Amino acid sequence: MIDEEMVDYRTVPTVCPYCGAGCGMLLEVCSGEVIGVLPMKGHPSSKGSLCAKGWSSPEFLKSSNRLAKAILREEGEEKEVSLESALGLVVENLNRVLEKYGPEAVGFISSARCTNEENYLLEKFARTFAKTNNIDHCARL
Amino acid sequence: MSVKEEAKNLLGKGMDGVLFYQMKDGSAIPHLFTSKDIDEMPDVREIPDSERYPLSDILSKLLMRFSSAKFGIVARGCDERAIIELEKHQQIDTSRVSLIGFACSPELAKICSCSKPYTESLADEMNEAQEISRGIESVERMSTPARLGFWLSNFSVCVKCMGCRNICPLCFCKECSLQDEDLVESGVLPPSIPTFHLLRAIDMAGRCVMCGLCEEACPAGIPLRTLYGKVSEIVREELGYVPGTRGVKSPLEELGSSVGSDDDLKS
């Protein structure tokens, strides 16, 4: 018998992060590290299947290309900034473009992985605050 | 004795963990039980028939990751057959594995078209299982053009999710022929017809233990049990080999291993 603390394998039920279908998947976790994914057999809608994206999702989980923090690109140079200052910059520039060029110059992109309510809020924000119909979502591939 | 008691015995004898299912919100999910949570191990009858996972593949991964650990596994007939076949391919070191066997429900055996829905340890107690149709006969009754049409239309709905390969306990190659650009063009749907499916069918010949997880995982509903059942039938009839049985290796593997050594290839 080896050190008990070391030997650990469990599966964690979760929802596929890729699209709005929200298929059920199990993350295979070995001593705290995700080593694979399995389709969740008992899931009411995906019924034990996944698509190519769901099956390959563990590949991007540990990708060094993932943005984990807000990055600001200024004159070609990228630097890490706080989320507060990044959002402040978005507000500042959104107001500036709206004032100078009008509602047709801005657009909003929501996500299929947001909740229905979050998508509703962004749609309301686009149409009532920015007064534009330029709103779309990531699932329009 | 319940499987939980048998599993407790194994842990008491120095096993590091016992692989089976944990019940979570009414679903069975794979879990490695240790002495800390062994009391939560469910009875085999609590596992829904529709919730099977490739436990033998998980076991193989655990043995590789924890190279000195010993594991128990609560296994169905198909899990055991996969373990036997994986050992022949040097993917599982069974000297570090103890198996607790159980039989599937008659309903599941029927759904799976399984001719041996129990482990070898239970063979004496079980009735001789019926050889059940895997849909091969009905496909073979079709005329040749109709049969070709049947398979081509089934292959044409493939979304190339790779679920059949990913969930297969016997698919362990590090390099996969399905991802070879010369054989299967990437970025095209459906994947090369019929190359993609026939490549996998050929790889399953002499390997497939008829667990049926591929067909269950297929979002396109392709009758993979029938396809691999047919290649298995050919291997059984022509070469007398049934994957998942103890003893000799698949004759197809023997052919590969007897041709020269690595040194011959290098020179």
Short mmCIF file of N, CA, C and O in Angstrom, two decimals, chain A residues 1-13 26 28 30-31 33 35-43 47-52 55-56, chain B residues 11 14-16 27 29-32 34-36 50-54 58 61-62 65-66 68-69 71 160-161 163 166-167 213 216-219:
data_model
loop_
_atom_site.label_atom_id
_atom_site.label_comp_id
_atom_site.label_asym_id
_atom_site.label_seq_id
_atom_site.Cartn_x
_atom_site.Cartn_y
_atom_site.Cartn_z
N MET A 1 0.85 -1.21 0.00
CA MET A 1 0.00 0.00 0.00
C MET A 1 0.88 1.25 0.00
O MET A 1 1.85 1.32 0.74
N ILE A 2 0.53 2.19 -0.87
CA ILE A 2 1.33 3.42 -0.91
C ILE A 2 0.62 4.52 -0.11
O ILE A 2 -0.47 4.29 0.42
N ASP A 3 1.24 5.67 -0.01
CA ASP A 3 0.69 6.77 0.77
C ASP A 3 -0.76 7.05 0.36
O ASP A 3 -1.06 7.39 -0.78
N GLU A 4 -1.66 6.91 1.32
CA GLU A 4 -3.09 7.04 1.04
C GLU A 4 -3.49 8.39 0.46
O GLU A 4 -4.39 8.49 -0.35
N GLU A 5 -2.81 9.42 0.91
CA GLU A 5 -3.16 10.78 0.47
C GLU A 5 -2.99 10.90 -1.04
O GLU A 5 -3.64 11.69 -1.70
N MET A 6 -2.05 10.12 -1.57
CA MET A 6 -1.71 10.26 -2.98
C MET A 6 -2.75 9.66 -3.92
O MET A 6 -3.03 10.21 -4.97
N VAL A 7 -3.29 8.52 -3.53
CA VAL A 7 -4.18 7.80 -4.45
C VAL A 7 -5.58 8.40 -4.39
O VAL A 7 -6.29 8.26 -3.40
N ASP A 8 -5.95 9.10 -5.42
CA ASP A 8 -7.25 9.76 -5.44
C ASP A 8 -7.75 9.86 -6.87
O ASP A 8 -7.06 10.37 -7.75
N TYR A 9 -8.92 9.31 -7.12
CA TYR A 9 -9.55 9.46 -8.43
C TYR A 9 -11.04 9.65 -8.21
O TYR A 9 -11.68 8.86 -7.51
N ARG A 10 -11.55 10.71 -8.76
CA ARG A 10 -12.99 10.94 -8.66
C ARG A 10 -13.47 11.59 -9.95
O ARG A 10 -12.67 12.15 -10.71
N THR A 11 -14.77 11.51 -10.19
CA THR A 11 -15.32 12.21 -11.34
C THR A 11 -16.26 13.29 -10.82
O THR A 11 -16.99 13.07 -9.86
N VAL A 12 -16.19 14.46 -11.45
CA VAL A 12 -16.97 15.60 -10.99
C VAL A 12 -17.97 16.00 -12.08
O VAL A 12 -17.57 16.39 -13.18
N PRO A 13 -19.27 15.88 -11.78
CA PRO A 13 -20.28 16.27 -12.78
C PRO A 13 -20.23 17.78 -13.03
O PRO A 13 -20.15 18.56 -12.09
N LEU A 26 -18.48 14.68 -17.19
CA LEU A 26 -17.78 14.37 -15.94
C LEU A 26 -16.31 14.70 -16.14
O LEU A 26 -15.71 14.26 -17.12
N GLU A 28 -12.66 13.97 -15.06
CA GLU A 28 -11.92 12.93 -14.34
C GLU A 28 -10.80 13.63 -13.57
O GLU A 28 -9.91 14.23 -14.18
N CYS A 30 -7.73 13.39 -10.87
CA CYS A 30 -6.79 12.49 -10.22
C CYS A 30 -5.88 13.32 -9.33
O CYS A 30 -5.14 14.18 -9.84
N SER A 31 -5.96 13.14 -8.02
CA SER A 31 -5.17 13.92 -7.06
C SER A 31 -5.21 15.42 -7.38
O SER A 31 -4.19 16.09 -7.44
N GLU A 33 -5.85 16.93 -10.16
CA GLU A 33 -5.55 17.34 -11.52
C GLU A 33 -6.57 16.74 -12.50
O GLU A 33 -6.88 15.55 -12.41
N ILE A 35 -7.59 14.97 -15.58
CA ILE A 35 -6.86 14.11 -16.53
C ILE A 35 -7.70 13.69 -17.72
O ILE A 35 -7.22 13.07 -18.64
N GLY A 36 -8.99 14.03 -17.68
CA GLY A 36 -9.82 13.64 -18.82
C GLY A 36 -11.27 14.02 -18.60
O GLY A 36 -11.63 14.62 -17.59
N VAL A 37 -12.08 13.67 -19.59
CA VAL A 37 -13.50 13.99 -19.52
C VAL A 37 -14.30 12.79 -20.01
O VAL A 37 -13.83 12.02 -20.84
N LEU A 38 -15.48 12.62 -19.45
CA LEU A 38 -16.38 11.55 -19.89
C LEU A 38 -17.77 12.16 -20.09
O LEU A 38 -18.14 13.09 -19.38
N PRO A 39 -18.53 11.65 -21.06
CA PRO A 39 -19.89 12.16 -21.21
C PRO A 39 -20.73 11.67 -20.03
O PRO A 39 -20.57 10.53 -19.60
N MET A 40 -21.62 12.52 -19.52
CA MET A 40 -22.42 12.13 -18.37
C MET A 40 -23.61 11.30 -18.83
O MET A 40 -24.49 11.78 -19.53
N LYS A 41 -23.58 10.02 -18.43
CA LYS A 41 -24.58 9.08 -18.93
C LYS A 41 -26.00 9.44 -18.51
O LYS A 41 -26.93 9.30 -19.28
N GLY A 42 -26.15 9.88 -17.29
CA GLY A 42 -27.50 10.12 -16.77
C GLY A 42 -28.05 11.50 -17.09
O GLY A 42 -29.10 11.88 -16.59
N HIS A 43 -27.37 12.27 -17.94
CA HIS A 43 -27.82 13.64 -18.20
C HIS A 43 -29.11 13.65 -19.03
O HIS A 43 -29.19 12.95 -20.03
N LYS A 47 -27.66 12.84 -22.71
CA LYS A 47 -27.81 11.37 -22.67
C LYS A 47 -26.54 10.58 -22.99
O LYS A 47 -26.55 9.65 -23.79
N GLY A 48 -25.44 11.00 -22.40
CA GLY A 48 -24.22 10.19 -22.56
C GLY A 48 -23.45 10.42 -23.84
O GLY A 48 -22.61 9.61 -24.21
N SER A 49 -23.71 11.55 -24.52
CA SER A 49 -22.91 11.88 -25.71
C SER A 49 -22.27 13.25 -25.53
O SER A 49 -22.75 14.07 -24.76
N LEU A 50 -21.19 13.46 -26.28
CA LEU A 50 -20.56 14.78 -26.35
C LEU A 50 -20.18 15.01 -27.80
O LEU A 50 -20.06 14.07 -28.58
N CYS A 51 -19.94 16.26 -28.18
CA CYS A 51 -19.45 16.52 -29.54
C CYS A 51 -17.92 16.64 -29.49
O CYS A 51 -17.31 16.51 -28.43
N ALA A 52 -17.33 16.92 -30.64
CA ALA A 52 -15.87 17.01 -30.71
C ALA A 52 -15.33 18.05 -29.73
O ALA A 52 -14.29 17.86 -29.10
N TRP A 55 -15.58 16.76 -26.02
CA TRP A 55 -14.58 15.70 -25.77
C TRP A 55 -13.19 16.28 -25.63
O TRP A 55 -12.34 15.73 -24.92
N SER A 56 -12.90 17.38 -26.36
CA SER A 56 -11.53 17.91 -26.33
C SER A 56 -11.35 19.04 -25.32
O SER A 56 -10.29 19.63 -25.24
N LEU B 11 -9.40 -3.68 0.69
CA LEU B 11 -8.68 -2.55 1.29
C LEU B 11 -7.92 -3.01 2.53
O LEU B 11 -6.80 -2.57 2.79
N GLY B 14 -4.55 -4.53 1.85
CA GLY B 14 -3.47 -3.69 1.33
C GLY B 14 -3.72 -3.06 -0.03
O GLY B 14 -2.83 -2.45 -0.61
N MET B 15 -4.94 -3.21 -0.54
CA MET B 15 -5.26 -2.51 -1.80
C MET B 15 -5.37 -1.01 -1.52
O MET B 15 -5.85 -0.61 -0.46
N ASP B 16 -4.96 -0.20 -2.47
CA ASP B 16 -4.99 1.25 -2.25
C ASP B 16 -6.34 1.88 -2.55
O ASP B 16 -6.66 2.95 -2.04
N SER B 27 -27.42 9.69 -10.08
CA SER B 27 -26.61 9.17 -11.19
C SER B 27 -25.42 8.40 -10.66
O SER B 27 -24.87 8.74 -9.60
N ILE B 29 -21.58 7.61 -11.06
CA ILE B 29 -20.39 8.17 -11.71
C ILE B 29 -19.16 7.42 -11.20
O ILE B 29 -19.11 7.00 -10.04
N PRO B 30 -18.16 7.20 -12.08
CA PRO B 30 -16.98 6.44 -11.66
C PRO B 30 -16.28 7.08 -10.45
O PRO B 30 -16.20 8.30 -10.36
N HIS B 31 -15.81 6.24 -9.54
CA HIS B 31 -15.17 6.75 -8.34
C HIS B 31 -14.21 5.70 -7.78
O HIS B 31 -14.51 4.51 -7.81
N LEU B 32 -13.08 6.16 -7.28
CA LEU B 32 -12.14 5.26 -6.61
C LEU B 32 -12.36 5.35 -5.10
O LEU B 32 -12.11 6.39 -4.50
N THR B 34 -11.63 4.60 -1.24
CA THR B 34 -10.52 4.25 -0.36
C THR B 34 -11.11 3.97 1.03
O THR B 34 -12.33 4.04 1.21
N SER B 35 -10.26 3.70 1.99
CA SER B 35 -10.77 3.38 3.33
C SER B 35 -11.57 4.55 3.91
O SER B 35 -12.40 4.35 4.79
N LYS B 36 -11.34 5.76 3.38
CA LYS B 36 -12.06 6.93 3.92
C LYS B 36 -13.54 6.94 3.55
O LYS B 36 -14.36 7.41 4.31
N SER B 50 -28.44 2.13 -17.59
CA SER B 50 -28.01 3.02 -18.67
C SER B 50 -26.73 3.78 -18.33
O SER B 50 -26.26 4.59 -19.12
N GLU B 51 -26.17 3.56 -17.15
CA GLU B 51 -25.00 4.35 -16.75
C GLU B 51 -23.75 3.49 -16.56
O GLU B 51 -23.30 3.23 -15.44
N ARG B 52 -23.21 3.06 -17.69
CA ARG B 52 -21.95 2.30 -17.67
C ARG B 52 -20.84 3.20 -18.19
O ARG B 52 -21.05 4.02 -19.07
N TYR B 53 -19.67 3.05 -17.64
CA TYR B 53 -18.50 3.83 -18.07
C TYR B 53 -17.33 2.87 -18.30
O TYR B 53 -17.34 1.74 -17.80
N PRO B 54 -16.30 3.30 -19.05
CA PRO B 54 -15.15 2.40 -19.32
C PRO B 54 -14.23 2.26 -18.11
O PRO B 54 -13.13 2.81 -18.06
N ILE B 58 -10.20 3.42 -17.13
CA ILE B 58 -9.84 4.24 -15.96
C ILE B 58 -8.80 3.48 -15.12
O ILE B 58 -7.81 4.06 -14.67
N LYS B 61 -5.42 3.76 -16.60
CA LYS B 61 -4.83 5.08 -16.33
C LYS B 61 -4.31 5.17 -14.90
O LYS B 61 -3.23 5.71 -14.64
N LEU B 62 -5.08 4.62 -13.95
CA LEU B 62 -4.67 4.68 -12.53
C LEU B 62 -3.40 3.87 -12.30
O LEU B 62 -2.51 4.29 -11.57
N ARG B 65 -0.52 5.86 -13.59
CA ARG B 65 -0.23 7.07 -12.81
C ARG B 65 0.36 6.72 -11.44
O ARG B 65 1.29 7.38 -10.97
N PHE B 66 -0.21 5.70 -10.80
CA PHE B 66 0.29 5.30 -9.47
C PHE B 66 1.01 3.96 -9.66
O PHE B 66 0.43 2.89 -9.50
N SER B 68 3.07 2.07 -8.20
CA SER B 68 3.27 0.97 -7.25
C SER B 68 1.99 0.64 -6.48
O SER B 68 2.00 -0.20 -5.59
N ALA B 69 0.90 1.30 -6.83
CA ALA B 69 -0.35 1.07 -6.10
C ALA B 69 -1.07 -0.17 -6.61
O ALA B 69 -0.85 -0.62 -7.73
N PHE B 71 -4.97 -1.95 -7.01
CA PHE B 71 -6.37 -1.54 -7.06
C PHE B 71 -7.32 -2.73 -7.17
O PHE B 71 -7.00 -3.74 -7.78
N LYS B 160 -17.91 13.22 -36.32
CA LYS B 160 -16.49 13.10 -35.98
C LYS B 160 -16.20 13.63 -34.57
O LYS B 160 -15.24 14.37 -34.38
N CYS B 161 -17.07 13.27 -33.63
CA CYS B 161 -16.83 13.71 -32.25
C CYS B 161 -15.70 12.91 -31.63
O CYS B 161 -15.14 13.30 -30.62
N GLY B 163 -16.10 10.26 -30.12
CA GLY B 163 -16.60 9.62 -28.90
C GLY B 163 -16.40 8.11 -28.91
O GLY B 163 -16.06 7.52 -27.90
N ASN B 166 -12.81 7.65 -28.11
CA ASN B 166 -12.45 8.14 -26.77
C ASN B 166 -12.98 7.25 -25.65
O ASN B 166 -12.32 7.07 -24.64
N ILE B 167 -14.19 6.72 -25.83
CA ILE B 167 -14.78 5.96 -24.73
C ILE B 167 -14.38 4.48 -24.80
O ILE B 167 -14.56 3.74 -23.85
N LEU B 213 -20.05 0.51 -25.52
CA LEU B 213 -19.98 1.90 -25.05
C LEU B 213 -19.89 2.88 -26.22
O LEU B 213 -20.37 4.01 -26.14
N GLU B 216 -23.33 3.58 -27.53
CA GLU B 216 -24.05 4.41 -26.56
C GLU B 216 -23.58 5.86 -26.61
O GLU B 216 -24.36 6.78 -26.38
N ALA B 217 -22.30 6.07 -26.90
CA ALA B 217 -21.74 7.43 -26.88
C ALA B 217 -21.97 8.17 -28.19
O ALA B 217 -21.76 9.38 -28.26
N CYS B 218 -22.40 7.45 -29.23
CA CYS B 218 -22.50 8.07 -30.55
C CYS B 218 -23.71 9.00 -30.64
O CYS B 218 -24.85 8.55 -30.55
N PRO B 219 -23.47 10.32 -30.82
CA PRO B 219 -24.60 11.24 -30.90
C PRO B 219 -25.37 11.09 -32.21
O PRO B 219 -26.50 11.57 -32.33
#
